[in-house]
């Protein structure tokens, strides 16, 4: 197989409040022999909030990010569900509306760039599944996670709206019964936990304005995983990670029950199975202590 | 080529929610095994349960054409118009074990029949009609151009089935939250060029019940059988609030505006700075968690942020492409 190579859109969180996500992405990419070219010119995707404020500005900025991936001639890979959604949504809108694309390109021309629509946009989870392949991953596992019950937490923006997301990755997800993360857990040798909240919202995006709603969603998610007998949770989204890992006190209070579980980034889980050290994966950066390694 | 259409059958187990508020203390599930043909829709199964198994089984249906909205239920957690959804598709999506439930279990009155009172209250609360000065003796028709009609973005196709409303987790947690269908209705009239309402947009922007409490889970977009994409309408209501200058200076609004400020400064976000800008002095309540995060190396101080390369490009684009002020 030709060496896989992507343009990495890190998003802001991996560079700030989840440094371990950046570390583990790099460690896993190296183990798998995937080359990542970081898009250091990229701006924030707007995280669905800039979009509420100024739709056109958000389109221009996201188109600019993709234009840089196009310059490299590479598929863009994201490591955050919300980055994935905002970038994929921009691409979808521009590729299906010549007039809008022309308007956006008029702006990009001011800085010598052009959005062509030549680069795909995918999430690292789907890059591993669609392009690298789970069978190949399985062969590379040196430390199977066989003693663990692992609760997958999908995060909204990778699975909904399904029409858009299934346009961007080959693994078609049923948003009511997604399977990609379960498959990844199994490939790493772990047992998956089936629970009602696995495809539900963590509440991240309203943490400031609707703290009670956000805390109940977080609490229910962790409680669901605990009731499913999970040893830990795993998620492809750093925003879900932040919510589930750092907001357990609020969540416990909101649902009237103590809830806490280690919440690993999917890269950390893959990294453990591939034999990376806890330090390489940044497992010491979590609030809910990872004490099983 | 043969045009012969082959009807296939398969065995399906239905686990059906049963509850009669007059008699039962708790709901229970009844199992029915049936041979299902590829021609059938979910409503045919509900009919057969009633006709062949238990005459007391209750559900709502009327038009059988996907236009009255009464037959909406959930199959394996997925909202569905029973008269529109083919059994073939359901089996393909979920296999041969299907769970049939009402849209909202806590609002069940009898089996699939729920009390939709909250749904209609919210609907009524968003002024779901055109507010316009009508010339009682018009000399010509009040025409709407095709371009202006397009602005409704198909929000007028809503059949009030409630699928989105009862799929919405924010509705489930916050009884006051208007919910996706009410917002789609609010958008439908606010986007109409003939509408002169001065209060609707302000009403749906109210804190604790309005558009800012949407968690952006896209459940409503996924649930809607008419593909109305309610969250898309919610986003447009947010944008309208800014465009029409009625966005209030509250934490939610500053959170949105803060992204632009942060991008202008660094290209990337200054996450801590964004929370400070959004919360103002109320940021103190985040200190305990922030402290724990800091000790785990999860917070980068403003001076430690790696700005985007070619920041001048980003700044130029923010200046030239911004369409809204706050
Ligand atoms: S996107 Fe918003 S309105 Fe739609 S279901 Fe989720 S919380 Fe409710
Ligand atoms: S928006 Fe769609 S799901 Fe919601 S009530 Fe209307 S038709 Fe039903
Ligand atoms: S019976 Fe009218 S929509 Fe199904």
Coordinates of C-alpha atoms and ligand atoms in Angstrom, one line a residue:
Chain A
X1 CA 0.0 0.0 0.0
X2 CA 1.2 3.5 -0.9
X3 CA 2.0 5.5 2.2
X4 CA -1.1 7.4 3.4
X5 CA -0.6 11.1 3.6
X6 CA -3.1 13.8 4.8
X7 CA -3.2 17.5 5.5
X8 CA -3.9 17.7 9.3
X9 CA -6.4 20.3 10.4
X10 CA -5.8 20.2 14.2
X11 CA -8.5 22.6 15.2
X12 CA -7.9 24.7 18.3
X13 CA -8.7 22.3 21.1
X14 CA -5.9 19.9 20.3
X15 CA -3.4 22.8 20.6
X16 CA -4.8 24.1 23.9
X17 CA -7.1 22.2 26.3
X18 CA -6.5 18.7 25.0
X19 CA -2.8 18.6 24.3
X20 CA -2.9 14.8 24.8
X21 CA -5.0 14.6 21.7
X22 CA -2.3 16.1 19.6
X23 CA 0.3 13.9 21.1
X24 CA -1.6 10.7 20.6
X25 CA -2.6 11.6 17.1
X26 CA 1.1 12.0 16.1
X27 CA 2.1 8.9 18.0
X28 CA -0.6 6.8 16.3
X29 CA 0.1 8.2 12.9
X30 CA 3.8 7.3 13.3
X31 CA 3.0 3.8 14.3
X32 CA 0.6 3.3 11.4
X33 CA 3.0 4.9 9.0
X34 CA 0.6 7.7 8.1
X35 CA 2.2 11.0 7.2
X36 CA 0.5 14.1 8.5
X37 CA 1.3 17.6 7.1
X38 CA 0.0 20.1 9.7
X39 CA -2.0 23.0 8.2
X40 CA -0.3 25.6 10.4
X41 CA -2.0 28.4 8.3
X42 CA -5.5 27.2 9.2
X43 CA -7.8 29.3 11.4
X44 CA -10.5 28.2 13.8
X45 CA -13.5 26.5 12.0
X46 CA -16.0 28.6 14.0
X47 CA -17.1 25.6 16.0
X48 CA -20.8 26.2 14.9
X49 CA -20.9 29.5 16.9
X50 CA -19.3 31.8 14.4
X51 CA -21.8 30.3 12.0
X52 CA -24.6 31.6 14.1
X53 CA -23.2 35.1 14.0
X54 CA -21.8 35.5 10.5
X55 CA -22.5 32.7 8.0
X56 CA -20.5 34.3 5.1
X57 CA -17.4 34.9 7.1
X58 CA -17.5 31.4 8.4
X59 CA -17.7 30.1 4.8
X60 CA -14.8 32.2 3.7
X61 CA -12.6 31.1 6.6
X62 CA -13.4 27.4 6.2
X63 CA -12.9 27.6 2.5
X64 CA -9.5 29.1 3.1
X65 CA -8.6 26.2 5.4
X66 CA -9.6 23.7 2.7
X67 CA -7.7 25.7 0.1
X68 CA -4.5 25.1 2.0
X69 CA -5.2 21.4 1.9
X70 CA -5.8 21.7 -1.8
X71 CA -2.4 23.5 -2.2
X72 CA -0.8 20.3 -0.8
X73 CA -2.9 18.2 -3.0
X74 CA -4.0 16.2 0.0
X75 CA -7.2 15.1 1.7
X76 CA -7.8 17.1 4.8
X77 CA -8.1 15.1 8.0
X78 CA -9.7 16.5 11.1
X79 CA -9.5 15.3 14.7
X80 CA -12.6 17.0 16.1
X81 CA -16.2 16.2 15.3
X82 CA -17.3 19.8 15.2
X83 CA -14.3 20.8 13.0
X84 CA -15.3 17.9 10.7
X85 CA -18.9 19.1 10.5
X86 CA -18.1 22.7 9.8
X87 CA -15.5 21.9 7.2
X88 CA -17.6 19.2 5.5
X89 CA -20.6 21.5 5.5
X90 CA -18.7 24.3 3.9
X91 CA -17.3 22.0 1.3
X92 CA -20.8 20.6 0.6
X93 CA -22.3 24.0 0.2
X94 CA -19.6 25.4 -2.0
X95 CA -19.4 22.3 -4.2
X96 CA -23.2 22.5 -4.8
X97 CA -23.6 26.2 -5.4
X98 CA -21.5 27.8 -8.1
X99 CA -22.7 31.3 -7.2
X100 CA -21.7 31.0 -3.6
X101 CA -18.4 29.5 -4.5
X102 CA -17.7 32.4 -6.8
X103 CA -18.6 34.9 -4.0
X104 CA -16.3 33.1 -1.6
X105 CA -13.5 32.9 -4.1
X106 CA -13.8 36.6 -4.8
X107 CA -12.8 37.1 -1.2
X108 CA -10.1 34.4 -1.2
X109 CA -8.6 36.1 -4.2
X110 CA -7.8 39.1 -2.1
X111 CA -5.2 37.0 -0.3
X112 CA -4.1 35.0 -3.4
X113 CA -6.0 31.8 -2.7
X114 CA -8.7 29.9 -4.4
X115 CA -11.1 27.2 -3.3
X116 CA -11.4 24.6 -6.0
X117 CA -13.2 21.7 -4.3
X118 CA -10.4 19.2 -5.1
X119 CA -9.6 18.0 -1.6
X120 CA -11.8 15.7 0.4
X121 CA -12.4 16.3 4.1
X122 CA -12.5 13.3 6.5
X123 CA -12.1 12.6 10.2
X124 CA -9.0 10.6 11.4
X125 CA -11.4 7.9 12.7
X126 CA -12.7 7.3 9.2
X127 CA -9.2 7.7 7.7
X128 CA -8.2 4.7 9.9
X129 CA -11.3 2.7 9.0
X130 CA -11.8 3.6 5.4
X131 CA -8.2 4.1 4.1
X132 CA -5.9 2.3 6.5
X133 CA -8.3 -0.6 7.2
X134 CA -9.3 -2.3 10.4
X135 CA -7.9 -5.7 9.4
X136 CA -4.5 -4.2 8.9
X137 CA -4.8 -2.4 12.2
X138 CA -5.7 -5.6 13.9
X139 CA -2.5 -7.2 12.7
X140 CA -0.5 -4.4 14.2
X141 CA -2.0 -4.7 17.7
X142 CA 0.6 -5.7 20.2
X143 CA -1.3 -5.1 23.4
X144 CA -4.8 -6.2 22.9
X145 CA -7.2 -4.4 25.2
X146 CA -9.0 -7.6 26.0
X147 CA -9.4 -7.0 29.7
X148 CA -11.5 -3.9 29.1
X149 CA -15.1 -3.1 28.6
X150 CA -15.0 0.1 26.6
X151 CA -17.9 2.4 26.1
X152 CA -17.9 4.2 22.7
X153 CA -19.2 7.8 22.7
X154 CA -19.7 8.9 19.1
X155 CA -20.4 12.6 19.5
X156 CA -23.1 14.3 17.4
X157 CA -21.2 15.9 14.6
X158 CA -19.5 12.8 13.2
X159 CA -22.8 11.0 12.7
X160 CA -25.4 13.7 12.2
X161 CA -26.6 15.0 9.8
X162 CA -26.1 11.5 8.4
X163 CA -26.7 12.6 4.8
X164 CA -23.7 15.0 4.9
X165 CA -21.4 12.8 6.9
X166 CA -22.0 9.7 4.8
X167 CA -21.1 11.8 1.8
X168 CA -17.7 12.4 3.3
X169 CA -16.7 9.0 4.5
X170 CA -17.1 5.5 3.0
X171 CA -18.2 3.9 6.3
X172 CA -21.9 4.8 6.1
X173 CA -23.1 5.2 9.7
X174 CA -26.7 4.6 10.9
X175 CA -27.0 7.5 13.3
X176 CA -29.4 5.5 15.4
X177 CA -27.0 2.6 15.6
X178 CA -23.5 3.8 14.6
X179 CA -20.8 1.1 14.4
X180 CA -17.4 2.7 13.4
X181 CA -16.2 3.3 17.0
X182 CA -17.4 -0.1 18.1
X183 CA -15.5 -1.7 15.2
X184 CA -12.4 0.2 16.2
X185 CA -12.7 -1.0 19.8
X186 CA -13.0 -4.6 18.6
X187 CA -10.1 -4.2 16.3
X188 CA -8.0 -3.1 19.3
X189 CA -9.1 -6.3 21.1
X190 CA -11.5 -4.6 23.5
X191 CA -15.1 -5.4 24.4
X192 CA -17.6 -2.8 23.4
X193 CA -20.4 -1.6 25.7
X194 CA -23.8 -1.0 24.2
X195 CA -25.7 1.8 26.0
X196 CA -28.5 4.1 25.0
X197 CA -26.5 7.3 25.3
X198 CA -23.6 6.3 23.0
X199 CA -25.0 8.3 20.0
X200 CA -26.4 11.1 22.1
X201 CA -25.2 14.7 22.7
X202 CA -22.7 15.5 25.5
X203 CA -24.0 19.1 25.8
X204 CA -20.7 20.8 25.1
X205 CA -22.0 23.6 22.9
X206 CA -24.4 25.0 25.5
X207 CA -22.2 24.7 28.5
X208 CA -22.0 28.4 29.1
X209 CA -25.6 29.4 28.2
X210 CA -27.6 26.4 29.3
X211 CA -25.4 24.8 32.0
X212 CA -28.2 22.6 33.4
X213 CA -29.1 21.1 30.1
X214 CA -25.4 20.5 29.4
X215 CA -24.7 18.9 32.8
X216 CA -27.7 16.5 32.5
X217 CA -26.6 15.3 29.1
X218 CA -23.1 14.7 30.3
X219 CA -24.3 13.0 33.5
X220 CA -26.7 10.7 31.6
X221 CA -23.9 9.8 29.1
X222 CA -21.4 8.7 31.8
X223 CA -24.2 7.1 33.9
X224 CA -25.2 5.0 30.8
X225 CA -21.7 3.9 30.3
X226 CA -21.3 3.0 34.0
X227 CA -24.5 1.0 34.0
X228 CA -23.2 -0.8 31.0
X229 CA -20.3 -1.9 33.1
X230 CA -17.7 0.1 31.2
X231 CA -14.2 0.4 32.5
X232 CA -13.7 3.5 30.5
X233 CA -15.2 5.6 27.6
X234 CA -13.6 6.5 24.3
X235 CA -14.5 9.3 21.9
X236 CA -13.3 10.7 18.6
X237 CA -14.2 14.2 19.6
X238 CA -12.1 16.4 21.9
X239 CA -15.1 18.5 22.8
X240 CA -17.0 15.5 24.1
X241 CA -13.8 14.4 25.9
X242 CA -13.6 17.8 27.6
X243 CA -17.2 17.7 28.7
X244 CA -17.1 14.1 29.9
X245 CA -13.7 14.4 31.5
X246 CA -13.8 17.8 33.2
X247 CA -17.5 18.4 34.0
X248 CA -18.2 15.4 36.2
X249 CA -18.8 17.5 39.4
X250 CA -21.6 19.5 37.7
X251 CA -22.9 16.4 35.9
X252 CA -23.1 14.4 39.2
X253 CA -25.0 17.3 40.9
X254 CA -27.4 17.7 38.0
X255 CA -28.4 14.1 37.9
X256 CA -28.1 13.4 41.6
X257 CA -25.6 10.6 41.2
X258 CA -21.8 10.4 41.4
X259 CA -20.5 9.8 37.9
X260 CA -16.9 9.5 36.6
X261 CA -15.1 7.3 34.2
X262 CA -11.8 7.7 32.4
X263 CA -12.5 9.2 28.9
X264 CA -9.9 8.4 26.3
X265 CA -9.5 10.0 22.9
X266 CA -9.8 7.3 20.2
X267 CA -6.2 8.0 19.3
X268 CA -5.1 7.1 22.9
X269 CA -7.0 3.9 22.7
X270 CA -5.5 2.9 19.4
X271 CA -2.1 4.0 20.7
X272 CA -2.4 1.7 23.7
X273 CA -3.2 -1.2 21.5
X274 CA -0.3 -0.4 19.3
X275 CA 2.1 -0.4 22.2
X276 CA 2.7 3.3 22.6
X277 CA 3.7 4.4 26.2
X278 CA 1.2 6.3 28.4
X279 CA 3.5 9.2 28.3
X280 CA 3.6 9.3 24.5
X281 CA -0.2 9.4 24.6
X282 CA -0.5 12.0 27.3
X283 CA -2.6 9.9 29.5
X284 CA -1.5 12.0 32.5
X285 CA -3.5 15.0 31.2
X286 CA -6.9 13.7 32.2
X287 CA -9.0 14.9 35.1
X288 CA -10.7 11.6 35.5
X289 CA -7.6 9.6 36.3
X290 CA -6.5 6.9 33.9
X291 CA -5.2 4.4 36.4
X292 CA -5.3 1.1 34.5
X293 CA -2.0 1.5 32.6
Chain B
X1 CA -35.9 -7.1 -19.2
X2 CA -38.6 -8.4 -16.9
X3 CA -40.8 -5.7 -15.2
X4 CA -42.2 -8.3 -12.8
X5 CA -42.1 -7.0 -9.3
X6 CA -41.3 -9.7 -6.8
X7 CA -42.8 -9.4 -3.3
X8 CA -40.6 -11.0 -0.6
X9 CA -41.5 -11.8 3.0
X10 CA -39.5 -12.1 6.1
X11 CA -40.0 -12.9 9.7
X12 CA -39.8 -10.0 12.1
X13 CA -40.1 -9.8 15.9
X14 CA -41.9 -6.7 17.1
X15 CA -41.4 -5.6 20.7
X16 CA -44.3 -3.1 21.2
X17 CA -44.7 -0.5 23.9
X18 CA -48.1 -1.0 25.7
X19 CA -49.6 1.3 28.3
X20 CA -53.1 2.4 29.2
X21 CA -53.0 5.4 31.6
X22 CA -56.4 4.4 32.9
X23 CA -55.4 0.9 34.0
X24 CA -51.7 0.4 34.0
X25 CA -49.3 1.6 36.7
X26 CA -46.3 1.0 34.5
X27 CA -45.8 0.4 30.7
X28 CA -44.8 -3.0 29.5
X29 CA -43.7 -4.5 26.1
X30 CA -45.6 -7.1 24.2
X31 CA -44.0 -9.3 21.6
X32 CA -45.5 -10.1 18.2
X33 CA -43.9 -12.3 15.6
X34 CA -45.1 -11.6 12.1
X35 CA -44.3 -12.4 8.5
X36 CA -43.7 -9.0 6.9
X37 CA -43.9 -8.4 3.1
X38 CA -41.6 -6.0 1.3
X39 CA -44.7 -4.0 0.2
X40 CA -45.7 -3.0 3.7
X41 CA -45.2 0.2 5.6
X42 CA -45.0 0.4 9.4
X43 CA -48.6 1.5 9.6
X44 CA -49.7 -1.8 8.1
X45 CA -48.0 -3.6 11.0
X46 CA -49.8 -1.4 13.5
X47 CA -53.1 -2.3 11.8
X48 CA -52.3 -5.9 11.8
X49 CA -51.4 -5.9 15.5
X50 CA -54.8 -4.3 16.2
X51 CA -56.8 -6.5 13.7
X52 CA -55.1 -9.8 14.2
X53 CA -53.7 -9.7 17.7
X54 CA -55.3 -7.2 20.1
X55 CA -58.2 -5.0 19.3
X56 CA -57.4 -2.7 22.2
X57 CA -54.0 -1.6 20.7
X58 CA -54.2 2.1 20.0
X59 CA -52.5 4.5 17.7
X60 CA -53.3 7.6 15.6
X61 CA -53.5 7.8 11.8
X62 CA -55.6 9.7 9.4
X63 CA -54.3 10.6 5.9
X64 CA -52.1 7.6 5.1
X65 CA -50.2 9.9 2.8
X66 CA -47.5 11.4 5.0
X67 CA -49.3 14.8 5.2
X68 CA -51.4 14.9 8.4
X69 CA -48.5 14.1 10.7
X70 CA -50.6 12.1 13.2
X71 CA -49.0 8.7 12.8
X72 CA -45.5 9.6 13.9
X73 CA -44.0 7.0 16.3
X74 CA -40.5 5.6 17.0
X75 CA -39.0 2.5 15.6
X76 CA -35.8 1.5 17.4
X77 CA -35.5 5.0 18.7
X78 CA -35.8 6.6 15.3
X79 CA -38.8 8.9 14.7
X80 CA -40.9 7.7 11.8
X81 CA -44.1 8.5 10.0
X82 CA -45.7 5.0 10.2
X83 CA -47.6 5.5 6.9
X84 CA -44.5 6.5 5.0
X85 CA -41.8 4.3 6.3
X86 CA -41.3 1.0 4.5
X87 CA -40.7 -2.1 6.5
X88 CA -38.0 -3.1 4.1
X89 CA -36.0 0.0 5.0
X90 CA -36.6 -0.6 8.7
X91 CA -35.3 -4.1 8.5
X92 CA -32.4 -3.0 6.4
X93 CA -31.5 -0.4 9.0
X94 CA -32.1 -2.3 12.2
X95 CA -32.4 -6.0 11.4
X96 CA -35.3 -8.4 12.3
X97 CA -35.9 -7.2 15.9
X98 CA -37.9 -4.0 15.9
X99 CA -39.0 -2.0 18.9
X100 CA -42.1 0.1 18.4
X101 CA -42.7 3.0 20.8
X102 CA -44.6 6.2 21.0
X103 CA -42.7 9.5 20.2
X104 CA -42.5 10.2 23.9
X105 CA -42.8 7.5 26.5
X106 CA -43.4 9.8 29.3
X107 CA -46.3 11.5 27.5
X108 CA -48.0 8.2 26.5
X109 CA -51.7 8.1 27.1
X110 CA -52.6 4.8 25.4
X111 CA -50.0 2.7 23.6
X112 CA -48.8 4.9 20.7
X113 CA -51.0 7.8 21.5
X114 CA -49.3 10.6 23.3
X115 CA -50.5 13.9 24.8
X116 CA -49.0 16.5 22.4
X117 CA -50.2 19.4 24.6
X118 CA -46.7 20.8 25.2
X119 CA -46.0 20.7 21.5
X120 CA -49.0 22.8 20.6
X121 CA -48.4 25.2 23.4
X122 CA -45.0 25.9 22.2
X123 CA -46.3 26.2 18.6
X124 CA -48.9 28.7 19.7
X125 CA -46.3 30.7 21.6
X126 CA -44.1 31.7 18.6
X127 CA -46.8 33.6 16.7
X128 CA -47.2 30.9 14.1
X129 CA -49.0 33.1 11.6
X130 CA -48.4 36.0 9.3
X131 CA -48.6 39.4 10.9
X132 CA -49.5 41.9 8.2
X133 CA -51.6 45.0 7.6
X134 CA -54.1 43.7 5.1
X135 CA -55.7 46.0 2.6
X136 CA -59.3 44.9 2.8
X137 CA -60.0 46.1 -0.8
X138 CA -56.8 45.2 -2.7
X139 CA -56.6 46.3 -6.3
X140 CA -54.1 43.6 -7.2
X141 CA -52.8 40.4 -5.8
X142 CA -50.0 40.5 -3.1
X143 CA -47.4 38.6 -5.1
X144 CA -44.3 37.0 -3.6
X145 CA -41.4 36.6 -6.0
X146 CA -39.9 33.1 -6.5
X147 CA -36.7 34.4 -4.9
X148 CA -38.6 35.6 -1.8
X149 CA -40.5 32.3 -1.6
X150 CA -37.2 30.4 -1.7
X151 CA -36.2 32.2 1.5
X152 CA -38.7 30.1 3.5
X153 CA -36.3 27.2 2.7
X154 CA -39.2 24.7 2.8
X155 CA -40.1 25.5 6.4
X156 CA -43.7 25.8 5.2
X157 CA -43.7 22.0 4.5
X158 CA -43.9 21.2 8.2
X159 CA -46.8 18.9 9.0
X160 CA -46.6 19.3 12.8
X161 CA -45.9 15.6 13.3
X162 CA -43.8 16.3 16.4
X163 CA -41.0 13.9 15.4
X164 CA -38.3 16.5 15.9
X165 CA -39.8 17.9 19.1
X166 CA -39.8 14.6 20.8
X167 CA -36.4 13.7 19.5
X168 CA -34.9 16.9 20.9
X169 CA -32.8 16.3 24.1
X170 CA -33.1 20.0 25.1
X171 CA -36.9 19.7 25.1
X172 CA -36.6 16.6 27.3
X173 CA -34.5 18.4 29.9
X174 CA -35.9 22.0 29.7
X175 CA -39.7 22.1 29.7
X176 CA -39.6 25.7 28.7
X177 CA -37.5 25.3 25.6
X178 CA -39.5 26.0 22.5
X179 CA -38.1 23.1 20.5
X180 CA -37.3 22.6 16.9
X181 CA -40.8 22.5 15.4
X182 CA -41.7 25.8 17.0
X183 CA -38.5 27.3 15.8
X184 CA -39.1 26.0 12.3
X185 CA -42.6 27.7 12.4
X186 CA -41.1 30.9 13.8
X187 CA -38.6 30.9 10.9
X188 CA -41.3 30.2 8.4
X189 CA -43.1 33.4 9.2
X190 CA -40.1 35.6 10.1
X191 CA -38.6 34.8 6.7
X192 CA -41.8 35.7 4.9
X193 CA -41.5 39.1 3.2
X194 CA -45.1 40.0 4.0
X195 CA -44.6 39.5 7.7
X196 CA -44.4 42.5 10.0
X197 CA -44.2 40.9 13.4
X198 CA -42.1 42.9 15.8
X199 CA -42.1 40.4 18.7
X200 CA -41.6 36.9 17.3
X201 CA -37.9 37.1 16.7
X202 CA -37.4 38.7 20.2
X203 CA -39.6 35.9 21.7
X204 CA -37.6 33.1 20.2
X205 CA -34.4 34.8 21.4
X206 CA -35.4 34.7 25.0
X207 CA -32.9 33.1 27.3
X208 CA -33.7 29.7 28.8
X209 CA -36.4 28.9 26.2
X210 CA -35.1 30.3 23.0
X211 CA -32.8 29.5 20.2
X212 CA -29.6 29.8 22.3
X213 CA -30.4 26.7 24.3
X214 CA -30.3 24.4 21.3
X215 CA -27.4 21.9 21.9
X216 CA -26.7 21.5 18.2
X217 CA -27.1 17.8 18.2
X218 CA -28.9 17.6 14.8
X219 CA -31.4 15.0 16.2
X220 CA -34.2 17.2 14.8
X221 CA -32.6 17.3 11.3
X222 CA -32.3 13.5 11.4
X223 CA -35.8 12.9 12.7
X224 CA -37.8 15.1 10.3
X225 CA -39.7 13.0 7.7
X226 CA -40.2 16.1 5.6
X227 CA -36.5 17.0 5.6
X228 CA -37.1 20.5 6.9
X229 CA -33.9 20.6 8.8
X230 CA -35.1 22.5 11.9
X231 CA -31.6 23.1 13.2
X232 CA -30.8 24.9 9.9
X233 CA -33.8 27.2 10.7
X234 CA -32.5 27.7 14.2
X235 CA -29.1 28.8 12.8
X236 CA -31.0 31.2 10.5
X237 CA -32.9 32.6 13.5
X238 CA -29.6 33.2 15.2
X239 CA -28.3 35.1 12.2
X240 CA -31.5 37.1 11.9
X241 CA -31.2 38.2 15.5
X242 CA -27.8 39.8 14.6
X243 CA -28.9 41.1 11.2
X244 CA -31.9 42.8 12.7
X245 CA -30.0 44.2 15.7
X246 CA -32.1 42.4 18.3
X247 CA -29.5 40.1 19.7
X248 CA -29.1 40.8 23.4
X249 CA -25.8 41.3 25.1
X250 CA -25.9 38.0 27.0
X251 CA -23.5 35.1 27.5
X252 CA -24.8 33.1 24.5
X253 CA -24.5 36.0 22.1
X254 CA -21.1 37.0 23.3
X255 CA -20.0 33.4 23.0
X256 CA -20.8 33.6 19.2
X257 CA -19.3 37.0 18.7
X258 CA -16.2 36.0 20.8
X259 CA -15.2 33.6 18.0
X260 CA -14.8 36.4 15.5
X261 CA -12.8 38.5 18.0
X262 CA -10.5 35.6 18.8
X263 CA -10.0 34.6 15.2
X264 CA -9.2 38.2 14.4
X265 CA -6.5 38.2 17.1
X266 CA -4.9 34.8 16.7
X267 CA -6.5 33.0 13.8
X268 CA -7.1 30.1 16.2
X269 CA -9.2 30.4 19.3
X270 CA -8.0 31.6 22.6
X271 CA -10.2 29.2 24.5
X272 CA -9.7 30.8 28.0
X273 CA -10.1 34.3 26.6
X274 CA -13.4 33.2 24.9
X275 CA -14.9 32.0 28.1
X276 CA -13.8 35.2 29.8
X277 CA -15.3 37.4 27.1
X278 CA -18.6 35.4 27.1
X279 CA -19.0 35.2 30.9
X280 CA -17.6 38.5 32.0
X281 CA -17.3 38.6 35.9
X282 CA -19.4 35.3 36.1
X283 CA -16.2 33.5 35.0
X284 CA -15.4 33.0 38.7
X285 CA -17.7 30.0 38.8
X286 CA -15.4 28.2 36.4
X287 CA -12.3 28.7 38.5
X288 CA -12.4 25.3 40.4
X289 CA -12.5 23.3 37.1
X290 CA -10.1 25.7 35.4
X291 CA -7.6 25.1 38.3
X292 CA -7.9 21.4 38.0
X293 CA -7.4 21.6 34.2
X294 CA -4.4 23.9 34.8
X295 CA -2.7 21.4 37.1
X296 CA -3.2 18.7 34.4
X297 CA -1.7 20.9 31.7
X298 CA -5.0 21.4 30.0
X299 CA -5.0 25.2 29.9
X300 CA -2.8 27.3 27.8
X301 CA -2.3 30.9 29.0
X302 CA -3.0 33.7 26.4
X303 CA 0.7 34.2 25.8
X304 CA 1.3 30.5 25.1
X305 CA -1.1 30.3 22.2
X306 CA 0.3 29.4 18.8
X307 CA -1.2 31.8 16.4
X308 CA -2.1 30.8 12.9
X309 CA 0.6 31.3 10.3
X310 CA -0.2 33.9 7.7
X311 CA -2.4 35.6 10.3
X312 CA -2.4 38.8 8.1
X313 CA -4.5 36.9 5.5
X314 CA -7.0 35.8 8.1
X315 CA -7.3 39.3 9.5
X316 CA -7.7 40.8 6.0
X317 CA -10.5 38.3 5.3
X318 CA -12.3 38.9 8.6
X319 CA -12.3 42.6 7.8
X320 CA -13.4 42.3 4.2
X321 CA -15.9 39.4 4.6
X322 CA -17.7 40.3 7.7
X323 CA -21.4 40.9 7.0
X324 CA -22.7 41.5 10.5
X325 CA -21.9 43.8 13.4
X326 CA -22.6 43.5 17.1
Ligands
LIG1 S1 -30.3 20.4 17.2 FE1 -31.2 21.7 18.8 S2 -33.4 21.8 18.3 FE2 -32.5 20.1 17.1 S3 -32.9 18.4 18.4 FE3 -30.8 19.1 18.9 S4 -31.1 20.5 20.6 FE4 -33.1 20.1 19.7
LIG2 S1 -40.2 20.1 11.4 FE1 -40.4 18.0 10.5 S2 -40.3 16.7 12.2 FE2 -40.7 18.7 13.1 S3 -42.9 18.8 13.3 FE3 -42.4 19.6 11.2 S4 -42.5 17.9 9.8 FE4 -42.5 17.0 11.9
LIG3 S1 -51.4 9.0 8.6 FE1 -51.1 11.1 8.0 S2 -48.9 11.3 8.1 FE2 -49.2 9.2 8.5

